[in-house]
XYZ file of C-alpha atoms in Angstrom:
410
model
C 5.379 27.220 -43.207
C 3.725 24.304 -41.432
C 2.481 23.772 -37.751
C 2.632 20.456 -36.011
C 1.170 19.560 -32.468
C 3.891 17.445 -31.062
C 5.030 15.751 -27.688
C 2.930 15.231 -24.707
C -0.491 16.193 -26.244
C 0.308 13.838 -28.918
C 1.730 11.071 -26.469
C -1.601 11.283 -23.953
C -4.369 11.980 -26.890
C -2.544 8.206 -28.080
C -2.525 7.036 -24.518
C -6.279 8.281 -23.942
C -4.833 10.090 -20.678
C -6.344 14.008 -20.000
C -3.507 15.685 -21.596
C -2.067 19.040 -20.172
C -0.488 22.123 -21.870
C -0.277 22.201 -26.105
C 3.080 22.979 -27.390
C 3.567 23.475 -31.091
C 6.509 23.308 -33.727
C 6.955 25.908 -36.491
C 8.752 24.328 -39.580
C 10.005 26.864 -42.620
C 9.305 29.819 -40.955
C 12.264 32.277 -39.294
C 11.112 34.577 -36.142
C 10.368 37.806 -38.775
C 7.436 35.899 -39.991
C 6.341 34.788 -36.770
C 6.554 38.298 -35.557
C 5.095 39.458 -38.481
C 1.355 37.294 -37.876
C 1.136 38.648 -34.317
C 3.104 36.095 -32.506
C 5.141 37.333 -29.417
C 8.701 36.393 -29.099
C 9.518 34.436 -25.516
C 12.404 32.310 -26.006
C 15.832 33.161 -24.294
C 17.902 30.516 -25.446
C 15.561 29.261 -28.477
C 13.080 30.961 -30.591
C 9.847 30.502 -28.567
C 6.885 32.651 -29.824
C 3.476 32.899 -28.198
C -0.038 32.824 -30.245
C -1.754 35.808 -30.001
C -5.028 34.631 -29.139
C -4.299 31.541 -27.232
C -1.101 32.190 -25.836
C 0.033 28.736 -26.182
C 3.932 28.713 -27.443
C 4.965 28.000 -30.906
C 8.987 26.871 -31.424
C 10.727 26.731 -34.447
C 12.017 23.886 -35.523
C 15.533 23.466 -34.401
C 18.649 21.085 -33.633
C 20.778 21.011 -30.910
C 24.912 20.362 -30.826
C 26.424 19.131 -27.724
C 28.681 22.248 -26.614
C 29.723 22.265 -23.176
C 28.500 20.379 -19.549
C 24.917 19.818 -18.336
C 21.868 20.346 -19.709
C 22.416 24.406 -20.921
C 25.785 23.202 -22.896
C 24.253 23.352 -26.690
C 24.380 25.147 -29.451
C 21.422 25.666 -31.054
C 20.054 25.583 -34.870
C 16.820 26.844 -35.948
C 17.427 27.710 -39.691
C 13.824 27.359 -41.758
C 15.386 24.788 -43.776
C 15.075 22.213 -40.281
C 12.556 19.343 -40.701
C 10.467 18.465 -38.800
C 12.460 14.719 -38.428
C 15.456 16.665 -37.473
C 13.432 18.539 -34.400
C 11.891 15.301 -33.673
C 15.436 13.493 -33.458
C 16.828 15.830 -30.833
C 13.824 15.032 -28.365
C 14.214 12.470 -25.295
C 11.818 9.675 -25.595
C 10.532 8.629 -28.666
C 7.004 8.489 -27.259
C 7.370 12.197 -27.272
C 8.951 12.577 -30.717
C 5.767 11.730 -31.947
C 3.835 15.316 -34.215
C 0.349 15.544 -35.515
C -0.363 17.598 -38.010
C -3.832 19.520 -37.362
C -4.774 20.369 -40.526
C -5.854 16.687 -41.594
C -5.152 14.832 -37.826
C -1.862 12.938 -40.007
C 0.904 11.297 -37.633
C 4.486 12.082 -38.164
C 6.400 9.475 -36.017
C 9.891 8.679 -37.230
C 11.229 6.786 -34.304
C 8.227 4.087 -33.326
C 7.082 6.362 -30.692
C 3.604 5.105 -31.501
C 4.984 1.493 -31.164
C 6.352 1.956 -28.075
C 3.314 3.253 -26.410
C 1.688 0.362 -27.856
C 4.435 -1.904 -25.922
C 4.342 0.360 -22.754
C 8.329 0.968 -23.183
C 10.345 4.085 -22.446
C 12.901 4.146 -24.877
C 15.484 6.977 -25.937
C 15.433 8.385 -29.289
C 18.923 8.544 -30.330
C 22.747 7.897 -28.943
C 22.479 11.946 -28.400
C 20.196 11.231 -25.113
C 23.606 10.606 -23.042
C 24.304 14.716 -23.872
C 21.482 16.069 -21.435
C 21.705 14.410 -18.040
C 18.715 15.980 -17.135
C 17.122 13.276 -19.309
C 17.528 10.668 -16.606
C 15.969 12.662 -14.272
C 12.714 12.847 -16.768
C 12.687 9.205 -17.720
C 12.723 8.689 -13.861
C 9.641 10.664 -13.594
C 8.128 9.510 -16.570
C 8.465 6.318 -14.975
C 6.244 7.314 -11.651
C 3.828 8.949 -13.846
C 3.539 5.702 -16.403
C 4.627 2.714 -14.221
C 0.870 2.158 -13.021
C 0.229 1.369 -16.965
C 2.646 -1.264 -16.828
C 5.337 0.799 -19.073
C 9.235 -0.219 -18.368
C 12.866 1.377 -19.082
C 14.316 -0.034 -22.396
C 17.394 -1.967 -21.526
C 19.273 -0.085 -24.335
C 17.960 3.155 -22.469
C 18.541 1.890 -19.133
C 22.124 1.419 -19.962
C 22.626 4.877 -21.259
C 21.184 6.352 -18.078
C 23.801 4.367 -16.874
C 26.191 6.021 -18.634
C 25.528 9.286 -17.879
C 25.717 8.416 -14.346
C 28.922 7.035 -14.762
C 30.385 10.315 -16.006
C 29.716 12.619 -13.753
C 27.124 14.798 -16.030
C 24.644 14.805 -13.494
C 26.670 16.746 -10.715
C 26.089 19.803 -13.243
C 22.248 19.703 -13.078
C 21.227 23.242 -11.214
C 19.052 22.381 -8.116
C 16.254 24.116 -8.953
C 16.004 21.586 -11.829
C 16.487 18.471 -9.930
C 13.714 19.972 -6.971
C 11.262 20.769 -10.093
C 11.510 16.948 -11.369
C 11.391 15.653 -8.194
C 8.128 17.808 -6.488
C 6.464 16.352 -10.231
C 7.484 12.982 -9.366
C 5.895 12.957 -6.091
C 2.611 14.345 -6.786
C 2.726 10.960 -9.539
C 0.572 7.980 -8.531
C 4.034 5.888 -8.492
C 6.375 8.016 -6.938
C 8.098 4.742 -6.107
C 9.123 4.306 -9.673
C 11.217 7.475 -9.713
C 13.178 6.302 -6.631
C 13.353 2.861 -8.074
C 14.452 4.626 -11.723
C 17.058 6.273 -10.467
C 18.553 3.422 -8.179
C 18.613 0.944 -10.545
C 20.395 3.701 -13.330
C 22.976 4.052 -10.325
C 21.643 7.820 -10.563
C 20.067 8.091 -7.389
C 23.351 8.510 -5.452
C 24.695 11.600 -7.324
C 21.540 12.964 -6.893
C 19.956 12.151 -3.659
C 22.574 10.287 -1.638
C 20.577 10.226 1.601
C 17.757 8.264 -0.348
C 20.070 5.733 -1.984
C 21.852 5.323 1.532
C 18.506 3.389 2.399
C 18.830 0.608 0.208
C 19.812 -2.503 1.557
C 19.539 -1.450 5.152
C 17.514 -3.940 7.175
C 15.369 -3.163 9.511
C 13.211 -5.217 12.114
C 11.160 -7.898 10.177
C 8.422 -8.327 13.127
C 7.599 -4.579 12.567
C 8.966 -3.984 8.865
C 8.288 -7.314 6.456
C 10.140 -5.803 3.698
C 13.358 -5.142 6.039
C 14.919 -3.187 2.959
C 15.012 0.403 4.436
C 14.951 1.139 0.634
C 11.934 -0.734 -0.132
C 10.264 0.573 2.764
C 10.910 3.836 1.300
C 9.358 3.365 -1.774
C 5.962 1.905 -0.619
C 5.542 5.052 2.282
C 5.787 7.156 -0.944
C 3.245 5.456 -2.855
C 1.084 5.607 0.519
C 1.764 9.568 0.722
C 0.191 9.782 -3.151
C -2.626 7.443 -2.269
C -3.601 9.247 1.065
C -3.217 12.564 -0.169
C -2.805 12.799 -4.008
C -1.279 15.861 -5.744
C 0.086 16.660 -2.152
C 3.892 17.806 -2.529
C 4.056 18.654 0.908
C 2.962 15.432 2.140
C 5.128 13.188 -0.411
C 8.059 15.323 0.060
C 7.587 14.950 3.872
C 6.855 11.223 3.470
C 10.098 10.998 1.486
C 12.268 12.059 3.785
C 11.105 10.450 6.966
C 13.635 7.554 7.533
C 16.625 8.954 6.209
C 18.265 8.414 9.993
C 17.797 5.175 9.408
C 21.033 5.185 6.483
C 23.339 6.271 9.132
C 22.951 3.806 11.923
C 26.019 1.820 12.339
C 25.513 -1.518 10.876
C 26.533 -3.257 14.185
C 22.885 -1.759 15.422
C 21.034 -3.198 12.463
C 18.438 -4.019 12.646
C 17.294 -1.659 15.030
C 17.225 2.106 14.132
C 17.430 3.856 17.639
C 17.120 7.335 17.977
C 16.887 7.469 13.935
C 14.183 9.656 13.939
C 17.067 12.416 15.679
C 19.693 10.855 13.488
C 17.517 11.884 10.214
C 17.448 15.572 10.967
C 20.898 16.311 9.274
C 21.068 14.814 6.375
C 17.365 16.024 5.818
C 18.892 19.969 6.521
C 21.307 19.318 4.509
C 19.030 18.004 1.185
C 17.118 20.774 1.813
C 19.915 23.303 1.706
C 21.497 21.279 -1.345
C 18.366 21.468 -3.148
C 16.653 24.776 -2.342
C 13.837 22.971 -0.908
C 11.460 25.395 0.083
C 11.158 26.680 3.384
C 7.254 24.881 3.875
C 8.396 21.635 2.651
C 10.837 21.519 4.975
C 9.653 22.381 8.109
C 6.593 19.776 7.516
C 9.287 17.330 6.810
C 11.669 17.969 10.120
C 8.269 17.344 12.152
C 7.449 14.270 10.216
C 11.167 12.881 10.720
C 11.698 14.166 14.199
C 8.147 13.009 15.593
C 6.556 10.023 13.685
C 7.572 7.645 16.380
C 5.783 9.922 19.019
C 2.538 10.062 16.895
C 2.025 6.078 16.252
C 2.585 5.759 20.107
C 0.683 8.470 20.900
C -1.649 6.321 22.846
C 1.411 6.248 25.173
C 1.950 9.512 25.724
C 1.610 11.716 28.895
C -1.099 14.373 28.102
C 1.634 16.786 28.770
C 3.522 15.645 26.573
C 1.400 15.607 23.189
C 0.904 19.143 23.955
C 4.729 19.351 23.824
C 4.884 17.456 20.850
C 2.174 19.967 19.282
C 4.523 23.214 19.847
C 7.130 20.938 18.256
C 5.078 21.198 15.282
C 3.853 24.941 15.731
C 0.645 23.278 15.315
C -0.984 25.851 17.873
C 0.139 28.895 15.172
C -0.021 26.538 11.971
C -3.096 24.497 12.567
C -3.526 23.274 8.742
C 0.335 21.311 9.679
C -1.217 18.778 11.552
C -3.570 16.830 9.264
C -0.489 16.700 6.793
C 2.158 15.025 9.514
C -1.176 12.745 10.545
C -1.385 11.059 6.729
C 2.691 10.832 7.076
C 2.506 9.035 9.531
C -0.713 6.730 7.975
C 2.151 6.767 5.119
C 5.180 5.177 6.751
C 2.498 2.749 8.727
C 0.751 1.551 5.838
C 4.043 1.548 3.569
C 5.024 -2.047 4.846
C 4.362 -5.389 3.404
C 1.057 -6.805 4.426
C 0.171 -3.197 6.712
C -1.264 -1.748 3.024
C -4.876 -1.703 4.068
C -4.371 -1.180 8.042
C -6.044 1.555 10.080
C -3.955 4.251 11.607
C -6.347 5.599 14.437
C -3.537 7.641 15.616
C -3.735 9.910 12.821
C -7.664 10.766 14.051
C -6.472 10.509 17.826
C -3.406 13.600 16.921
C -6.193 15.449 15.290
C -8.902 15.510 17.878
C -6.387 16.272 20.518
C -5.257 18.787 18.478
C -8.828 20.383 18.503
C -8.941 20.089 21.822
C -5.923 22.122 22.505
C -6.532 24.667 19.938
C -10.244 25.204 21.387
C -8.324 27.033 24.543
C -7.303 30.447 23.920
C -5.878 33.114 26.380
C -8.861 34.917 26.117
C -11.269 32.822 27.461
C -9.322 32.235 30.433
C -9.323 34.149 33.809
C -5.596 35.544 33.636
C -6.079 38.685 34.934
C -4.101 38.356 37.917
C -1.057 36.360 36.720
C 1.731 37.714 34.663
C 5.085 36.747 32.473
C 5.591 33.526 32.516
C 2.687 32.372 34.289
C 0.349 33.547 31.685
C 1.784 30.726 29.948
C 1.818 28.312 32.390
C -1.820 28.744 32.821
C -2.886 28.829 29.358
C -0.281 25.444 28.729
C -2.103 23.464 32.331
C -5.718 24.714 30.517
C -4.866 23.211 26.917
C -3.484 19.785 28.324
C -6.509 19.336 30.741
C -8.730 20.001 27.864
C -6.533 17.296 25.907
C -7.198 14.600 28.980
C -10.821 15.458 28.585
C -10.713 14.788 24.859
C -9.047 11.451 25.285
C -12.252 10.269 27.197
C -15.222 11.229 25.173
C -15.893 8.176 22.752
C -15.336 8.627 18.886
């Protein structure tokens, strides 16, 4: 029986990257002998074990045979007489089929993994890459995790992406799966590359249809240098990252801003009116495809449905930010409104040549904000007023308190 470290540890400890969880491959052993030193069986649809003092997992070595649709259809082969090579084969990328054995720090790399982090390429391992579809999803978000150090798709791998696309594989990817890939992706410092990834793998429509309706929709040049809607797209999601890295909330939000803007009629191009309303549908209806949760997407339907209030919120009646603000729930769910404020920094700094701009309406929506929240029913007079004009009060107190905040100097 031998233990190899293998995959990502291997990959980033080559890369010089922090490298996250461990995961180890058992080769020659069966799961009575794993049992038998104290290891815990976890594995439902492979023999996963867990070590039981550092409760990092332990597989055995195994193959997999394409048996069916999507990414659950194999068969699977963990016999003690698997090599190592043979587990290594069956993995996506070759800069993940890459093992180290810990006993004497020795490389195993079969398939120029080492090479091709060397070259900064993400290539496939083997023709048997086009039998998972979820694969494209990962090289996707390999892509906005390595991008920044200047890796690309293989063209070989590029055009087997392709492939899968082409056969309708990926409609049988579960949307918890495609959610999980994507929320990773965005929290990336190139979330950019996984839109890009997908688009130019002709992936991005079968999976998120209301992002590749984007590209190639222009917009106003004057206001949007970039006039792909696409493009756009791609540099407010960088933004989100930048502003608020490791944010999910914010780069989902940030994501899904625009998406009105795929279904005005091209005889309005390139003006997007009302496409801040327009977006709300297709946004519910991502969300219900994808199982988005509920937080994400009520951050992103006040993003999309307000953005264009907060960068003119200079503009706006003191009344009406207050309206805007129970729009938001921002009165119940204070923490909301720093998150649509960098959003909205996002989709203004996401243009060509607006990268380093201020956004001083995302400070003016928070200190109004404050000023609002600072008036509560109880430290008003109300005593003689009832139903609705308990409200009414408490609503004519919170937007003179806004009017008072918009004078005092910053």
């Amino acid at each position: 029986m031998k233990i190899y470290l293998v995959g990502g540890a291997v990959r980033d400890r080559l890369l010089q990257r922090p490298a996250g969880d461990r995961d180890w491959v058992v080769v020659g052993a069966t799961p009575a002998q794993m049992e038998a030193q104290g290891y815990t069986a976890v594995g439902r649809d492979f023999p996963v074990f867990l070590h039981p003092k550092t409760g990092e997992e332990y597989a055995l070595a195994r193959t997999e045979r394409k048996s069916g649709r999507g990414y659950r259809g194999f068969v699977v082969d963990a016999d003690p007489a698997v090599t190592l090579e043979e587990d290594l084969q069956r993995r996506d990328f070759t800069i993940n089929a890459i093992a180290c054995d810990e006993a004497d720090g020795t490389l195993v790399d079969p398939y120029g993994g080492a090479r091709d982090l060397q070259q900064r390429v993400l290539r496939h391992v083997g023709p048997a890459f086009v039998e998972d579809p979820l694969r494209v999803l990962r090289a996707a978000r390999f892509m906005a995790r390595f991008a920044p150090l200047g890796f690309t798709v293989a063209e070989e791998t590029m055009a087997l992406m392709r492939e899968v696309a082409a056969s309708g594989e990926l409609d049988a990817l579960v949307p918890e799966r495609v959610w999980q890939e994507l929320r990773k992706a965005l929290v990336c410092e190139r979330p950019s590359a996984f839109l890009r990834t997908l688009h130019d793998a002709h992936a991005l429509g079968p999976i998120l249809p209301e992002l590749e309706a984007l590209y190639g929709v222009p917009q106003r040049a004057e206001f949007h240098p970039e006039v792909d809607t696409g493009i756009h797209q791609e540099m407010v999601s960088d933004m989100a990252a930048r502003l608020a890295p490791g944010d999910d909330l914010v780069g989902f939000a940030a994501l899904t801003h625009d998406l009105g803007k795929g279904l005005t009629p091209p005889e309005e191009w390139p003006r997007h009116i009302m496409h801040e309303q327009r977006g709300l549908k297709p946004l519910k209806e991502l969300c219900a495809r994808l199982k988005i949760p509920t937080e994400h997407q009520q951050l992103a339907e006040a993003v999309c449905r307000e953005h264009l209030n907060v960068h003119r919120i200079d503009e706006l009646r003191d009344a009406t930010v207050l309206d805007l603000l129970g729009r938001c729930d921002a009165l119940r769910r204070p923490e909301r409104v720093a998150r649509i404020a960098l959003c909205c920094e996002a989709d203004k700094r996401g243009r060509l040549g607006f990268e380093d701009s201020d956004y001083p309406q995302g400070e003016t929506l928070k200190r109004l904000h404050q000023a609002a929240l600072s008036v509560q029913a109880r430290d008003l007079d109300l005593s003689q007023l009832k139903g609705p004009a308990v409200g009414e009060a408490l609503a004519r107190a919170r937007v003179k308190a806004i009017a008072a905040a918009r004078q005092k100097p910053i």
